[in-house]
Amino acid sequence: LASRSLGAGVIYANDELFADRENLIKAGDPVFQPHTFGNKGQIMDGWETRRRREAAGNGQGDSAIVRLGCPGVVRRVVVDTSYFTGNYPPEVSVEACGAEGYPAPAELAAASWTTLVPRSAVAGDARNEFDVAVEQRFTHVRLTLFPDGGVARLRVYGEPVPDPRLLPTTIDLAALESGAVVTGCSNMFYSSPANLLLPGQARVMGDGWETSRRRDQANDWVEVRLACAGSVEVVELDTSHFVGNAPGWASLGSDSGELLPRTALQPDTRHRFAVPGGPV
């Protein structure tokens, strides 16, 4: 929910002297190149604050606020400290709030924040994972470091819950931002099927779903829980950037029956099919 590819943004950080706060929500995994120094020291692919002196012993910490790309219910948080070894925060906490509209950081300071991850110890150069059991829709999360340090990525996994007041009468039922979720697939060797639900057009092949090569007579499949019940009018199967590894055929079904029979597909093509109406 906090990925830049979904439109998330880091709208506030009290300090980012060593490394930019925007790195927290990059879609890709963090990387490290040794001995690459800039004007502020080793260039780190993450968010890194200066060393605290005056507040190291009084319980204060550095914080950053992320506006989620898709508001929703948070199930798991990952505080990834990859490549931060002598400069990671010993402890972190994560809070969240549900705010109306598009509040500025100063307005969020007065918001009611709910604890998702209480102040907890973390390890350096590691994916620190925390399960969350709060059944509530949130729009923003706040990561706090105690007392300071660096974090490579912040991942906020959960279920998108859009504001129904903002949904048009015709929506993409299979869009993540509308609330659709992948519930199963046969294979995800090269990339995740969740990529199928992301907004916008794929930029490279890695933005799609790719399976390993099958040597039997079965077929690969993916199952999606739609955002809500609806009547399907158009189906899109986009093989853009898949040239020698695009599927030859595809079919689409639902609980109510067949939407698209087995149909030949072309490589590197955005296919759109009109579907005779009917609820799904």
Coordinates of C-alpha atoms in Angstrom, one line a residue:
L1 CA 0.0 0.0 0.0
A2 CA 3.0 2.3 0.5
S3 CA 4.7 1.8 -2.9
R4 CA 5.5 4.7 -5.1
S5 CA 4.1 2.7 -8.0
L6 CA 0.7 3.0 -6.4
G7 CA 1.0 6.8 -6.0
A8 CA 2.3 6.8 -2.4
G9 CA 4.4 9.7 -1.2
V10 CA 6.6 10.5 1.8
I11 CA 5.1 13.8 2.8
Y12 CA 7.2 14.6 5.8
A13 CA 10.5 13.7 7.6
N14 CA 12.0 15.8 10.4
D15 CA 15.5 15.0 9.1
E16 CA 17.0 13.4 5.9
L17 CA 20.6 14.7 6.0
F18 CA 22.4 11.6 4.9
A19 CA 19.8 9.9 2.5
D20 CA 16.4 11.0 1.1
R21 CA 13.1 10.0 2.6
E22 CA 11.6 9.2 -0.8
N23 CA 13.8 6.1 -1.0
L24 CA 11.6 4.5 1.6
I25 CA 8.8 3.8 -0.9
K26 CA 10.8 2.9 -4.0
A27 CA 9.2 -0.1 -5.7
G28 CA 12.5 -2.0 -6.3
D29 CA 14.7 -3.7 -3.7
P30 CA 17.5 -1.6 -2.1
V31 CA 20.9 -1.7 -3.7
F32 CA 24.4 -0.9 -2.4
Q33 CA 27.6 0.3 -4.1
P34 CA 30.6 0.4 -1.8
H35 CA 32.9 3.4 -1.9
T36 CA 30.4 5.7 -3.6
F37 CA 30.7 8.9 -1.6
G38 CA 28.9 12.2 -2.0
N39 CA 29.1 15.5 -0.1
K40 CA 27.4 13.9 2.9
G41 CA 29.2 10.5 3.0
Q42 CA 28.5 7.1 1.6
I43 CA 25.5 7.2 -0.7
M44 CA 22.8 5.0 0.8
D45 CA 19.6 3.7 -0.9
G46 CA 17.3 4.5 1.9
W47 CA 16.3 7.1 4.4
E48 CA 19.0 8.1 6.8
T49 CA 19.0 10.8 9.5
R50 CA 21.9 12.5 11.2
R51 CA 23.2 11.3 14.6
R52 CA 21.1 12.7 17.5
R53 CA 23.1 14.1 20.4
E54 CA 20.7 16.1 22.5
A55 CA 17.8 13.7 22.4
A56 CA 19.5 10.3 22.5
G57 CA 18.5 9.6 26.0
N58 CA 15.1 11.2 26.3
G59 CA 13.0 8.8 24.2
Q60 CA 12.6 11.0 21.2
G61 CA 13.2 9.8 17.7
D62 CA 13.2 10.8 14.0
S63 CA 10.0 10.2 12.1
A64 CA 8.7 10.2 8.5
I65 CA 5.0 10.2 7.3
V66 CA 3.9 8.2 4.3
R67 CA 0.7 8.9 2.4
L68 CA -0.5 5.5 1.3
G69 CA -1.0 5.0 -2.4
C70 CA -4.1 2.9 -1.6
P71 CA -5.8 3.5 1.7
G72 CA -6.7 0.2 3.3
V73 CA -6.5 -2.3 6.2
V74 CA -2.8 -3.0 7.1
R75 CA -1.9 -6.7 7.7
R76 CA 1.9 -6.6 7.9
V77 CA 4.7 -4.0 8.0
V78 CA 8.3 -4.6 6.9
V79 CA 11.0 -2.2 8.1
D80 CA 13.9 -3.2 5.8
T81 CA 17.3 -2.1 7.0
S82 CA 19.3 -3.7 4.1
Y83 CA 22.9 -2.5 3.9
F84 CA 22.5 -0.4 7.1
T85 CA 24.9 -2.1 9.5
G86 CA 26.5 0.4 11.8
N87 CA 23.9 3.1 11.2
Y88 CA 20.5 1.4 11.6
P89 CA 18.0 2.4 14.3
P90 CA 18.0 0.1 17.4
E91 CA 14.3 0.4 17.7
V92 CA 11.3 1.6 15.6
S93 CA 7.6 2.1 15.9
V94 CA 4.9 2.4 13.2
E95 CA 1.6 4.3 13.7
A96 CA -1.3 5.0 11.3
C97 CA -4.2 7.3 10.9
G98 CA -7.3 7.7 8.7
A99 CA -7.6 11.2 7.4
E100 CA -10.2 12.9 5.3
G101 CA -9.1 14.7 2.2
Y102 CA -5.4 15.7 1.6
P103 CA -4.1 17.0 4.9
A104 CA -0.7 18.8 5.1
P105 CA 1.9 17.4 7.6
A106 CA 1.0 20.1 10.1
E107 CA -2.6 19.0 10.1
L108 CA -1.6 15.4 10.5
A109 CA 0.3 16.3 13.7
A110 CA -3.0 16.9 15.4
A111 CA -4.6 13.7 14.0
S112 CA -5.4 10.6 16.1
W113 CA -2.7 8.0 15.5
T114 CA -3.2 4.3 16.1
T115 CA -0.2 2.0 17.0
L116 CA 0.4 -0.7 14.4
V117 CA 3.9 -1.7 15.6
P118 CA 4.8 -0.7 19.2
R119 CA 8.3 0.4 19.9
S120 CA 10.3 -2.7 18.9
A121 CA 13.9 -3.8 18.4
V122 CA 15.1 -4.3 14.9
A123 CA 18.2 -5.8 13.3
G124 CA 20.6 -4.2 10.9
D125 CA 20.8 -5.4 7.3
A126 CA 17.6 -7.3 7.6
R127 CA 13.9 -7.4 6.7
N128 CA 12.2 -6.8 10.0
E129 CA 8.6 -8.1 9.7
F130 CA 5.7 -7.3 12.0
D131 CA 2.2 -8.6 11.8
V132 CA -0.7 -6.1 12.4
A133 CA -4.1 -7.0 13.9
V134 CA -6.0 -3.7 13.6
E135 CA -9.3 -3.9 11.6
Q136 CA -9.4 -0.3 10.5
R137 CA -8.9 1.7 7.2
F138 CA -5.9 4.0 7.2
T139 CA -4.6 6.6 4.8
H140 CA -1.2 7.5 6.3
V141 CA 1.5 5.7 8.3
R142 CA 4.3 7.2 10.5
L143 CA 7.6 5.5 11.0
T144 CA 9.7 6.6 14.0
L145 CA 13.3 5.7 14.6
F146 CA 14.7 5.5 18.1
P147 CA 16.8 7.5 18.3
D148 CA 18.0 7.9 14.7
G149 CA 19.6 6.0 11.8
G150 CA 18.8 4.5 8.4
V151 CA 16.0 2.4 6.9
A152 CA 16.2 1.2 3.3
R153 CA 12.5 0.5 2.6
L154 CA 9.2 0.6 4.4
R155 CA 6.6 -1.9 3.1
V156 CA 3.0 -1.7 4.2
Y157 CA 1.1 -4.8 3.1
G158 CA -2.7 -5.0 3.4
E159 CA -6.1 -4.9 1.6
P160 CA -7.0 -1.7 -0.3
V161 CA -10.2 -0.1 0.8
P162 CA -11.2 2.8 -1.5
D163 CA -13.6 5.6 -0.5
P164 CA -16.8 4.6 -2.2
R165 CA -17.8 8.2 -2.6
L166 CA -14.9 8.7 -5.0
L167 CA -15.7 5.7 -7.2
P168 CA -17.2 6.3 -10.7
T169 CA -20.1 4.2 -11.9
T170 CA -17.8 2.4 -14.3
I171 CA -14.6 1.2 -12.6
D172 CA -11.9 -1.4 -13.2
L173 CA -13.1 -4.2 -11.0
A174 CA -9.7 -5.9 -11.2
A175 CA -7.6 -2.8 -10.2
L176 CA -5.7 -2.8 -6.9
E177 CA -6.7 0.8 -6.3
S178 CA -10.3 -0.2 -6.5
G179 CA -9.8 -3.0 -3.9
A180 CA -9.1 -6.1 -6.0
V181 CA -6.7 -8.6 -4.6
V182 CA -4.9 -11.7 -6.1
T183 CA -6.0 -14.7 -4.1
G184 CA -4.0 -17.5 -5.8
C185 CA -1.9 -18.5 -8.8
S186 CA -0.3 -21.6 -10.2
N187 CA 3.2 -20.2 -10.5
M188 CA 5.1 -16.9 -9.8
F189 CA 8.6 -17.9 -10.6
Y190 CA 9.8 -14.7 -12.3
S191 CA 7.4 -12.1 -11.0
S192 CA 4.3 -11.6 -8.9
P193 CA 0.8 -11.8 -10.3
A194 CA 0.0 -8.8 -8.1
N195 CA 1.6 -6.8 -10.9
L196 CA -1.4 -7.5 -13.0
L197 CA -3.5 -5.2 -10.9
L198 CA -1.2 -2.2 -10.7
P199 CA -2.3 1.2 -12.2
G200 CA -1.0 2.5 -15.5
Q201 CA 0.7 0.7 -18.4
A202 CA 3.7 -1.6 -17.9
R203 CA 7.0 0.0 -18.7
V204 CA 9.1 -3.2 -18.9
M205 CA 8.5 -6.9 -18.9
G206 CA 9.2 -7.0 -15.2
D207 CA 6.0 -5.0 -14.6
G208 CA 3.9 -8.0 -15.5
W209 CA 3.3 -11.6 -14.3
E210 CA 5.7 -14.3 -15.7
T211 CA 5.7 -18.0 -14.8
S212 CA 8.4 -20.6 -15.3
R213 CA 8.1 -22.7 -18.5
R214 CA 5.7 -25.6 -18.3
R215 CA 6.7 -29.0 -19.7
D216 CA 3.4 -30.8 -19.0
Q217 CA -0.1 -30.4 -20.5
A218 CA -1.6 -28.2 -17.8
N219 CA -2.1 -24.4 -17.9
D220 CA -1.0 -21.6 -15.6
W221 CA -3.7 -19.6 -13.9
V222 CA -4.3 -16.7 -11.6
E223 CA -7.3 -16.0 -9.4
V224 CA -8.5 -12.4 -8.5
R225 CA -11.0 -11.3 -6.0
L226 CA -12.7 -8.4 -7.7
A227 CA -13.1 -5.1 -5.9
C228 CA -16.9 -5.6 -5.7
A229 CA -19.8 -7.3 -7.5
G230 CA -20.5 -5.8 -10.9
S231 CA -21.4 -6.3 -14.6
V232 CA -18.4 -6.9 -16.8
E233 CA -18.5 -5.0 -20.1
V234 CA -14.8 -5.0 -21.3
V235 CA -11.9 -7.4 -20.5
E236 CA -8.3 -6.4 -21.2
L237 CA -5.4 -8.9 -21.4
D238 CA -2.2 -7.0 -22.0
T239 CA 0.9 -8.8 -23.1
S240 CA 3.0 -5.6 -23.7
H241 CA 6.8 -6.3 -23.5
F242 CA 6.3 -10.1 -23.5
V243 CA 7.6 -11.1 -26.9
G244 CA 9.1 -14.6 -26.9
N245 CA 7.3 -15.6 -23.7
A246 CA 3.7 -14.3 -24.1
P247 CA 0.9 -16.9 -23.6
G248 CA -0.5 -18.3 -26.8
W249 CA -4.1 -18.5 -25.5
A250 CA -6.1 -17.4 -22.5
S251 CA -9.6 -17.8 -21.1
L252 CA -11.4 -15.9 -18.4
G253 CA -14.1 -17.3 -16.1
S254 CA -16.0 -16.2 -13.0
D255 CA -18.3 -17.7 -10.4
S256 CA -21.2 -16.9 -12.8
G257 CA -19.7 -18.6 -15.8
E258 CA -17.4 -18.0 -18.8
L259 CA -16.5 -14.4 -19.6
L260 CA -14.0 -15.1 -22.4
P261 CA -13.6 -18.5 -24.1
R262 CA -10.1 -19.8 -25.0
T263 CA -8.8 -17.1 -27.2
A264 CA -5.5 -16.7 -29.1
L265 CA -3.3 -13.9 -27.9
Q266 CA -0.5 -12.0 -29.7
P267 CA 2.9 -11.0 -28.2
D268 CA 3.5 -7.5 -27.1
T269 CA -0.2 -6.5 -27.6
R270 CA -2.9 -4.8 -25.5
H271 CA -5.9 -7.0 -26.2
R272 CA -9.4 -5.7 -25.4
F273 CA -12.6 -7.8 -25.7
A274 CA -16.2 -6.7 -25.4
V275 CA -18.0 -9.1 -23.0
P276 CA -21.8 -9.7 -23.2
G277 CA -23.0 -8.2 -19.9
G278 CA -23.8 -10.1 -16.8
P279 CA -23.1 -9.8 -13.1
V280 CA -20.0 -11.3 -11.5

